XYZ file of C-alpha atoms in Angstrom:
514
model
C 98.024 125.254 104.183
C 94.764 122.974 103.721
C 95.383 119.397 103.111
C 94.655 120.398 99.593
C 95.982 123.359 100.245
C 99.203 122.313 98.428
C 98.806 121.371 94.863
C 96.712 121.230 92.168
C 97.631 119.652 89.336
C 96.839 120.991 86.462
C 95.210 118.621 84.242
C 95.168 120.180 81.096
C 92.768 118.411 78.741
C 94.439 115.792 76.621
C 95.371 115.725 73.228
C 93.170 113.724 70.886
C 95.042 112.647 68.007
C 96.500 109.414 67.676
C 99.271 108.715 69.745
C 101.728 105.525 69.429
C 103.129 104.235 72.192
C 106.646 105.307 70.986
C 104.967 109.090 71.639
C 102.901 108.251 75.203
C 104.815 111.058 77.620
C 103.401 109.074 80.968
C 105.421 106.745 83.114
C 104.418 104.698 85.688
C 106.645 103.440 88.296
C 105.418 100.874 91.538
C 107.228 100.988 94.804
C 106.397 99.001 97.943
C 104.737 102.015 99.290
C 103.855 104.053 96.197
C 102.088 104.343 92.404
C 103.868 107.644 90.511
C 103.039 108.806 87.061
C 105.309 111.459 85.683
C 105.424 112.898 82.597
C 109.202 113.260 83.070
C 111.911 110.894 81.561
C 112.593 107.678 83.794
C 116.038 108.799 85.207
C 114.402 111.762 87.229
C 111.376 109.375 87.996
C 113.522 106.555 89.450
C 115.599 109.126 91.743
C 111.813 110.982 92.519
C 110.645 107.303 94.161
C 113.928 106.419 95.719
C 113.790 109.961 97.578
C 109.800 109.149 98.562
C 110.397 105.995 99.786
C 113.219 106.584 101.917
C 111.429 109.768 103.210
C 108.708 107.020 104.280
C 111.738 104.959 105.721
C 112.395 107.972 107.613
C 109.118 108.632 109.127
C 108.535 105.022 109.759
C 112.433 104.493 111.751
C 111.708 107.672 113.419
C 107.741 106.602 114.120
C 108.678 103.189 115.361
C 106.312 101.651 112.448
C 106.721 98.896 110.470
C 108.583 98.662 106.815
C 106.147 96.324 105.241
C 104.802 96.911 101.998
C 101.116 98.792 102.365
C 98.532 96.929 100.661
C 96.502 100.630 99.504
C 99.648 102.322 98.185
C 99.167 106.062 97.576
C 98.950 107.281 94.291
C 101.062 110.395 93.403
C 100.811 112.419 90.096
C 103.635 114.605 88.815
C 102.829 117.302 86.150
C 105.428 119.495 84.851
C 104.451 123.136 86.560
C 103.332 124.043 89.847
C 100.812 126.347 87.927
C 99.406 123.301 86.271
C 99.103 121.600 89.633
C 97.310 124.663 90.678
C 94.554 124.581 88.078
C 93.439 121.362 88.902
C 92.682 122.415 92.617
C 90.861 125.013 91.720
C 89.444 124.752 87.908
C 91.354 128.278 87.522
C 94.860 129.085 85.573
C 97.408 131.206 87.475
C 97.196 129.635 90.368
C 100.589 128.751 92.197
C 100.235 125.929 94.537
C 103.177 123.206 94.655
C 100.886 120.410 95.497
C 98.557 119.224 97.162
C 96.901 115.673 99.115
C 93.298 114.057 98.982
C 91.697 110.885 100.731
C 89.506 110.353 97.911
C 86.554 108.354 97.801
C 88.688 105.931 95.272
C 92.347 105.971 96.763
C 94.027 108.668 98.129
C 96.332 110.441 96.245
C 99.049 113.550 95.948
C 100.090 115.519 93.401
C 103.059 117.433 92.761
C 105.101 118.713 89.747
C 108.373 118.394 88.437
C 109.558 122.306 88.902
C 113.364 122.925 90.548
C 112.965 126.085 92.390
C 115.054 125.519 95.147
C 114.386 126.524 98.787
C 117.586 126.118 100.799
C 119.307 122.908 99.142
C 115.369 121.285 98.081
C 112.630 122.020 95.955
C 109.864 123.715 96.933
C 107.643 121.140 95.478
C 109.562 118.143 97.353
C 108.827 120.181 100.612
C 105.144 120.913 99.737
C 104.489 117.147 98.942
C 106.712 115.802 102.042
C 104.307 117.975 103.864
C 101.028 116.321 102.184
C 102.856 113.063 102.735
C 103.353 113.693 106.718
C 99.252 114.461 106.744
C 99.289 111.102 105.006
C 101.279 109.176 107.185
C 100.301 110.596 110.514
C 96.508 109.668 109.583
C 97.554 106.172 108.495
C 100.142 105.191 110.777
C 99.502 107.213 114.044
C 96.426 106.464 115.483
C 95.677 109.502 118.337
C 93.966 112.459 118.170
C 96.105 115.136 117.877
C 95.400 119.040 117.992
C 95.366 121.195 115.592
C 98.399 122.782 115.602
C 100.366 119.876 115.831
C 98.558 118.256 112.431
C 100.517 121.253 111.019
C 103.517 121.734 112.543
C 104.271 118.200 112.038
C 103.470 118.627 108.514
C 105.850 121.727 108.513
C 108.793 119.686 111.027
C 109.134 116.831 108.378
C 108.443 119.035 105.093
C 112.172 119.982 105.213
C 113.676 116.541 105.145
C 116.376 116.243 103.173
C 119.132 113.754 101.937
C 123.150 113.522 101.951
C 124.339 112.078 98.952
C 125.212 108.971 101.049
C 121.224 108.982 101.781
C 121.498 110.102 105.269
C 118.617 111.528 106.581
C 118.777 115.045 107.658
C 116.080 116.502 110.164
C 115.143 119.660 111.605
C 116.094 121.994 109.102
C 113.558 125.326 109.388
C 111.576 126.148 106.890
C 112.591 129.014 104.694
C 109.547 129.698 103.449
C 108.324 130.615 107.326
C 111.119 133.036 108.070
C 108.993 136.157 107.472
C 106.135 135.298 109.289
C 108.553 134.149 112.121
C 110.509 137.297 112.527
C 108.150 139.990 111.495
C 104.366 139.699 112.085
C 103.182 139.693 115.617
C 103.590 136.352 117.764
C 100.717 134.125 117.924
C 99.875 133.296 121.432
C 100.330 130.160 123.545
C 96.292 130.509 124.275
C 95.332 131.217 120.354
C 98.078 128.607 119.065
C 96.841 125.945 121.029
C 92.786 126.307 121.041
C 92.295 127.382 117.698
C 92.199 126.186 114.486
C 94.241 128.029 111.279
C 91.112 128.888 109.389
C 89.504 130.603 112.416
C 91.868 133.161 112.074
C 91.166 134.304 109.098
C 93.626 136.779 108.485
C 96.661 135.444 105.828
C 99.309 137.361 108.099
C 98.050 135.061 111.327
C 97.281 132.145 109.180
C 100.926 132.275 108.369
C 102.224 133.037 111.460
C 99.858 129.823 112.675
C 101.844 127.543 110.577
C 105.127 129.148 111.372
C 104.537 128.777 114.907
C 103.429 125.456 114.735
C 106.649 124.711 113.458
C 108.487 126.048 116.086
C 106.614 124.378 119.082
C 106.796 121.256 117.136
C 110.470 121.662 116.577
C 111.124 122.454 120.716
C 109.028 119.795 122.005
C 110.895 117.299 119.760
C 114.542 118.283 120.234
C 114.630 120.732 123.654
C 115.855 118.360 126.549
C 114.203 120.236 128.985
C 110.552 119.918 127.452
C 111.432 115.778 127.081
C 108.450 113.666 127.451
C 105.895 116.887 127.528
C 104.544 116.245 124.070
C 103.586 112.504 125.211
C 102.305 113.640 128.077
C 100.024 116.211 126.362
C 98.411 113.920 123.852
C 97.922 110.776 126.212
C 96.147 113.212 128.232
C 93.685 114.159 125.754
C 93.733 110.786 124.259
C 92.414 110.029 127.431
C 89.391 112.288 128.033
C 90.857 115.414 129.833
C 89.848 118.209 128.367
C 92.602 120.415 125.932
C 93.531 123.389 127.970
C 94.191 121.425 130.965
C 96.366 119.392 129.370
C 98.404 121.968 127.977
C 98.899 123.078 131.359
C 99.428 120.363 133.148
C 102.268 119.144 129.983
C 103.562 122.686 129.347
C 103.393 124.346 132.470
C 102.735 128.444 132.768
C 101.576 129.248 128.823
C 103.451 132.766 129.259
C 106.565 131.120 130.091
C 105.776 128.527 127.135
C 105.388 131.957 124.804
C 109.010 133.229 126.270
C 110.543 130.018 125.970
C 109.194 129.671 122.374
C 111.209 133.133 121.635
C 114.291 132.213 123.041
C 114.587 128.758 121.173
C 113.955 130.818 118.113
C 116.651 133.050 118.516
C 118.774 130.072 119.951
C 120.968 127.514 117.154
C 118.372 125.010 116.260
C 119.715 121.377 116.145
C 119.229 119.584 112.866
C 119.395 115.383 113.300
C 121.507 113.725 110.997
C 121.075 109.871 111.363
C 123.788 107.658 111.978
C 123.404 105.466 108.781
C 121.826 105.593 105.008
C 118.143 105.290 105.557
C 117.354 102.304 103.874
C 114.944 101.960 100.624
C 113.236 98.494 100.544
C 112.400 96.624 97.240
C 113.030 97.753 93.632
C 111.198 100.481 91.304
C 109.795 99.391 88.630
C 109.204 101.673 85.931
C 106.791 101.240 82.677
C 105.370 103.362 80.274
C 101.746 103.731 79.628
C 99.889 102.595 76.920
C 98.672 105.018 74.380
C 95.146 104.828 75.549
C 96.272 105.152 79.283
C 98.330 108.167 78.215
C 95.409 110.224 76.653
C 93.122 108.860 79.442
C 95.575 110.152 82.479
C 94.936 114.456 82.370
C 91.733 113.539 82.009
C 90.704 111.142 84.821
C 92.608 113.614 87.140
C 90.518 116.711 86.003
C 87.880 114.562 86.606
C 88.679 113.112 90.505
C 89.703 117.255 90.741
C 86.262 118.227 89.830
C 84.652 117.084 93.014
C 81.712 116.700 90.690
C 81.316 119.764 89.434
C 78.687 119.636 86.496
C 80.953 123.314 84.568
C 84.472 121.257 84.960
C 83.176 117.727 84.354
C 81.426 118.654 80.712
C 84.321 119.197 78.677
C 86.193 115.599 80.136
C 83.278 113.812 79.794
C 83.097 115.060 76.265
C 86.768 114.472 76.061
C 86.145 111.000 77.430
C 83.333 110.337 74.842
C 85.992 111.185 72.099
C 88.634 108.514 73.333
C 85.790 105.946 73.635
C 85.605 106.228 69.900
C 89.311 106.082 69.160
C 90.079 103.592 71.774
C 86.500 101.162 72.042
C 88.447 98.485 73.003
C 89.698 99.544 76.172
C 87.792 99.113 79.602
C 89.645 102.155 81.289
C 88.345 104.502 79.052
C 85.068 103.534 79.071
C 84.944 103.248 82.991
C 86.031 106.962 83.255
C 83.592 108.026 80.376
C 80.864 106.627 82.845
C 82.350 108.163 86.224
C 82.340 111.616 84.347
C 78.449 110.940 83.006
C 77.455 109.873 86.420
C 79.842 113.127 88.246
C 77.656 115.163 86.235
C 74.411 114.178 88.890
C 70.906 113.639 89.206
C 69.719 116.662 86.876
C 72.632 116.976 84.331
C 73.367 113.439 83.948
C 72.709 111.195 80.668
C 72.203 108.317 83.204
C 71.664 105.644 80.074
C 74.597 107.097 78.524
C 76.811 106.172 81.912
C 75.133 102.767 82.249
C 75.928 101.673 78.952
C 79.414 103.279 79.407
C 79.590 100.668 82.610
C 78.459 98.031 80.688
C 80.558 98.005 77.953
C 83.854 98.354 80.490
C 82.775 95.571 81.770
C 82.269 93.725 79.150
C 86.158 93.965 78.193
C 86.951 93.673 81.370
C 84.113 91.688 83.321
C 87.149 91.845 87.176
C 87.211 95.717 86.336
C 86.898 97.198 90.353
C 85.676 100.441 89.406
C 83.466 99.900 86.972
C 81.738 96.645 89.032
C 81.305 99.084 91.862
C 79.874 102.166 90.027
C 77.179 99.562 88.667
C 76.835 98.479 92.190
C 75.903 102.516 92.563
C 73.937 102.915 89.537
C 71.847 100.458 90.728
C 71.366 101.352 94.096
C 70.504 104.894 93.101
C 67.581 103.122 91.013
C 66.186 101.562 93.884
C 66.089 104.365 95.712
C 63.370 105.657 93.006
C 61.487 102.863 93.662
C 58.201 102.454 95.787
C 58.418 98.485 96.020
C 61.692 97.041 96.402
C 62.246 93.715 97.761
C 65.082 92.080 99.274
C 65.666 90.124 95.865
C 66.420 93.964 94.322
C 68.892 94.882 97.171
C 70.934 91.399 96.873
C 71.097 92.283 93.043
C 72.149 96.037 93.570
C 74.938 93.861 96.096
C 76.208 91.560 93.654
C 78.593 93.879 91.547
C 79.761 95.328 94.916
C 80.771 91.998 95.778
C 82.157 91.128 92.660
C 84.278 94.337 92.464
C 85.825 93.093 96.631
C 86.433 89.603 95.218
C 88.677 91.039 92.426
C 90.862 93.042 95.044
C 89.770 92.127 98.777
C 92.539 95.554 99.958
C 90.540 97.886 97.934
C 88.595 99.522 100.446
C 86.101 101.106 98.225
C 83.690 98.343 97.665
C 83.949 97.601 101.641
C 82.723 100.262 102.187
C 79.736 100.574 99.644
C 78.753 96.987 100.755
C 78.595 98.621 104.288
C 76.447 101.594 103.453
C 74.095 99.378 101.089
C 71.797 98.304 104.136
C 72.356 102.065 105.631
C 70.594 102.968 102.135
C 67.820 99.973 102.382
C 67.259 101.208 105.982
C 68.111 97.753 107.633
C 70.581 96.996 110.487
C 73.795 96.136 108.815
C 75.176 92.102 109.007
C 78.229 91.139 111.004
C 79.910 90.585 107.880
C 79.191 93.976 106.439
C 80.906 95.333 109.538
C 83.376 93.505 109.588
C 84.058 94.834 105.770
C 84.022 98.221 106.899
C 86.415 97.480 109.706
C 88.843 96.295 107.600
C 88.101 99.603 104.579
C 88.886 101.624 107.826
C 92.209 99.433 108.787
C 93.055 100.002 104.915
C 92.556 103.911 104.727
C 91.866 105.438 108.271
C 92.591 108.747 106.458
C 89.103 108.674 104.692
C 86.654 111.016 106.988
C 83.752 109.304 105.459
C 84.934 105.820 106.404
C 85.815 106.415 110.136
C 82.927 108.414 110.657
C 80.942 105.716 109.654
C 82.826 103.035 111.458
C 82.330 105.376 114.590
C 79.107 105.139 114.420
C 78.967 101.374 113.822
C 81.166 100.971 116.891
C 78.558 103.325 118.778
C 76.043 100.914 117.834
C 77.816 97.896 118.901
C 78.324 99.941 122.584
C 81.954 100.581 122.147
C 81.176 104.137 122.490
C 84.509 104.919 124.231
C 85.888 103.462 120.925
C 84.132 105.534 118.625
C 84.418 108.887 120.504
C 88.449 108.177 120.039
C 88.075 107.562 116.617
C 85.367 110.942 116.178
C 88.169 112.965 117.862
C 90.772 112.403 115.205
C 88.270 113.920 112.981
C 87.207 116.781 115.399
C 90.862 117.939 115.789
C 91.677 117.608 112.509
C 92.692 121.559 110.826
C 91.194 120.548 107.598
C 87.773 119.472 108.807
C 84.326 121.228 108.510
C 82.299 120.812 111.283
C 81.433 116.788 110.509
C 84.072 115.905 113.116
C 83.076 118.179 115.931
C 78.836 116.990 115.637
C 80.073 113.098 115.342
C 82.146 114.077 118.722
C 78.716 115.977 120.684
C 76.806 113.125 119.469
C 78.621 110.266 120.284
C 79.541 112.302 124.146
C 75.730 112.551 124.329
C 75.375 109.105 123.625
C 77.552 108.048 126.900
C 76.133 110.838 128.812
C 73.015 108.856 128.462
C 73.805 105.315 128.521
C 72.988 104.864 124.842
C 74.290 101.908 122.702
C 73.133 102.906 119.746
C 73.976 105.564 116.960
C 70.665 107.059 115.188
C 70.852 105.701 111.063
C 70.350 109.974 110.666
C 73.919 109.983 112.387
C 75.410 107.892 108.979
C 77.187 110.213 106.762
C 75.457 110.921 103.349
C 76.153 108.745 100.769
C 77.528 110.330 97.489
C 76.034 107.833 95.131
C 73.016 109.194 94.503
């Protein structure tokens, strides 16, 4: 189960005919803690963000975090099928995922859909995305490093939530979905559980036995008296330096007997929490429907952030796009995702006049427009980056819609963090205040790789390597990463191994705008 393992939705491309608003199918409905379109009617999306934001009660009572409102609220998109979820994750029909999570570059966001097959007393798409969320919330809220196998059996402890009708919170429940793996494929080891990643296993039975397993530990360590305060222990002690399979031992004890004792809880009557009181939901939902431009615009941005950039998927949206621009020329939105899916298309395939008068025009309608001020920003730091003479005069100009796109919402981290990796692309040692910016983009959305791994290296530079290495090992543990976490880890150890202070500019991650 990758973190986007779970869900694709399935964008399918929009209609194009006109569309009043008495006909636009999309709601929209804010929270303190959440942004949810649905194409369903408002009752079921009302209930959907009462149940999401007391699941984040939940976490956060049980987490010890605070209730406030979160600046950069996740955006989650529900589409009617889990088959059309699935074709957005992968540009293919037939596939069956129930959702799925992404730190994108401009917001995170789920997806999930709006099917009722039921897997003991809730959906399996409520489980799928409550599993997504607890990625979400353990990389925004919960600052260690944490193994592997705990990322995921987490994920799979909190995925069964579930609600009395008196909104009592009910924990612990296994996951049905598990059972096979559980009961009838071989065990996975103490020794492969703990050092190992899912996708180095490589076979599906293991992989599912992985998760299942996860679970399990997860589910002892949190509720067997006997293993009390072992889970602490374990990840203070490789919070702290010491390396992973001594502190397994030294938390755990005898792996065998770990293995034996994992059996016997299995076969044993596993407690399920139910707390005391209603979990709480704070604030009101508000619930609006979308204008009829916004409506025919929504399949179509999310094909697009789906794409990843892919020039085959991104032709027939941006052609879409260029269709809408026509019917709707008055509105910024659809001219700033016209120019995203241009610009997607990169260096070779892109009609890079076409997106910059896209741009311009969106800003024109809308001159406080976020995305479109930054993606100038971008266009025109990709054009000095052609250039032979640049002076400082160009790179304060490429700056200016950057800045202009923070002013207009200071807790979008985006433009903090293109403002950061401006001087990375001039080659010059970033300002305080730059820094600073990127600080605060990591404070906003510590679950976006590219950010910390950047900040990491900014905090290497400043000698707070001890700093940085804890922040590069909640990348190198991470299930779902690819090898960027692990290098930013040797690097960074080499670093204090040597008495370095400062991080090589080669170290920065690449930048995408190009």
């Amino acid at each position: 189960m990758t973190r986007k393992m779970v869900s694709i939705l399935v964008a399918g491309i929009a209609m194009f005919g006109a569309v009043s608003p008495a006909d636009a199918k999309w709601l929209r409905a804010d929270t303190g803690n959440f942004i949810i379109y649905s194409e369903g009617n408002e009752k079921s999306l009302r209930d959907f963000a009462v149940t999401l934001e007391r699941f984040d009660m939940t976490l956060r009572l049980r987490f010890k975090q605070s209730g406030e409102r979160d600046p950069n609220r996740l955006t989650i998109y529900l589409v009617k099928h889990a088959e059309d979820a699935g074709t957005l994750m992968t540009g293919k029909t037939g596939s069956m995922i129930a959702g799925f999570y992404t730190p994108h570059p401009e917001g995170s966001y789920a997806v999930s859909n709006r099917d009722s097959d039921f897997i003991q007393g809730t959906s399996e798409a409520q489980q799928t995305l409550f599993h997504e969320y607890s990625h979400h919330f353990m990389m925004r809220y919960l600052p260690a490093a944490f193994p592997a196998w705990f990322v995921e059996g987490f994920a799979e402890y909190l995925s069964t939530v579930d609600f009395t009708a008196d909104g009592k919170a009910k924990i612990g429940n296994p996951p049905q979905q598990r059972a096979y793996s559980l009961l009838r494929t071989p065990e996975i080891p103490a020794e492969t559980l703990l050092f190992q990643r899912p996708g180095e296993l490589r076979d599906a039975a293991k992989i599912d036995g992985y998760y299942g397993r996860s679970w399990l530990l997860t589910h002892m360590l949190f509720s067997d008296p006997a293993r009390d305060g072992q889970l602490s222990a374990y990840v203070d002690a490789i919070n702290s330096g010491v390396d992973p399979k001594e502190a397994a031992t030294k938390a755990f004890g005898d792996l065998a007997k770990l293995d034996r004792d994992l059996n016997r809880y299995m076969s044993s009557l596993l407690s399920v929490r139910l707390t005391n009181d209603p979990v709480p939901v704070a604030g009101q939902v508000a619930i609006t429907p979308l204008s009829a431009a916004a409506d025919a615009m929504l399949p179509l941005q999310l094909e697009r952030k789906s794409a990843k950039d892919d020039p085959e998927r991104l032709a027939p949206v941006r052609d879409a796009l260029a269709k809408l621009t026509v019917q709707y020329p008055g509105d910024a939105g659809i001219w700033y995702e016209f120019a995203m899916a241009e610009w997607g298309m990169g260096k070779e395939k892109r009609d890079a006049a076409a997106a910059r008068d896209a741009v311009d025009k969106a800003l024109a309608i809308a001159p406080q427009h976020v995305g479109a001020n930054l993606l100038l920003g971008r266009m025109m730091l990709a054009d000095l980056a052609e250039k032979d003479d640049v002076s400082a005069a160009d790179w304060n100009a490429a700056r200016k819609p950057i800045i202009r796109a923070n002013r207009a919402d200071p807790d979008d981290p985006a433009p903090l963090f293109a403002y950061y990796r401006s001087f990375a692309d001039e080659g010059v040692a970033p300002p305080p205040v730059a820094v600073d910016g990127l600080a605060h983009a990591f404070e906003l959305a510590p679950e976006n790789m590219q950010t910390r791994i950047s900040y990491a290296y900014a905090l290497a530079a400043q000698g707070q390597v001890d700093t940085a290495i804890r922040l590069a090992k909640v990348v190198a543990f991470d299930p779902h990463d690819r090898g960027d976490g692990v290098g930013l880890l040797e690097q960074l150890e080499a670093m204090r191994r040597g008495g370095r202070k400062d991080a090589p500019a080669s170290a920065e991650p690449a930048d995408d705008a190009q």
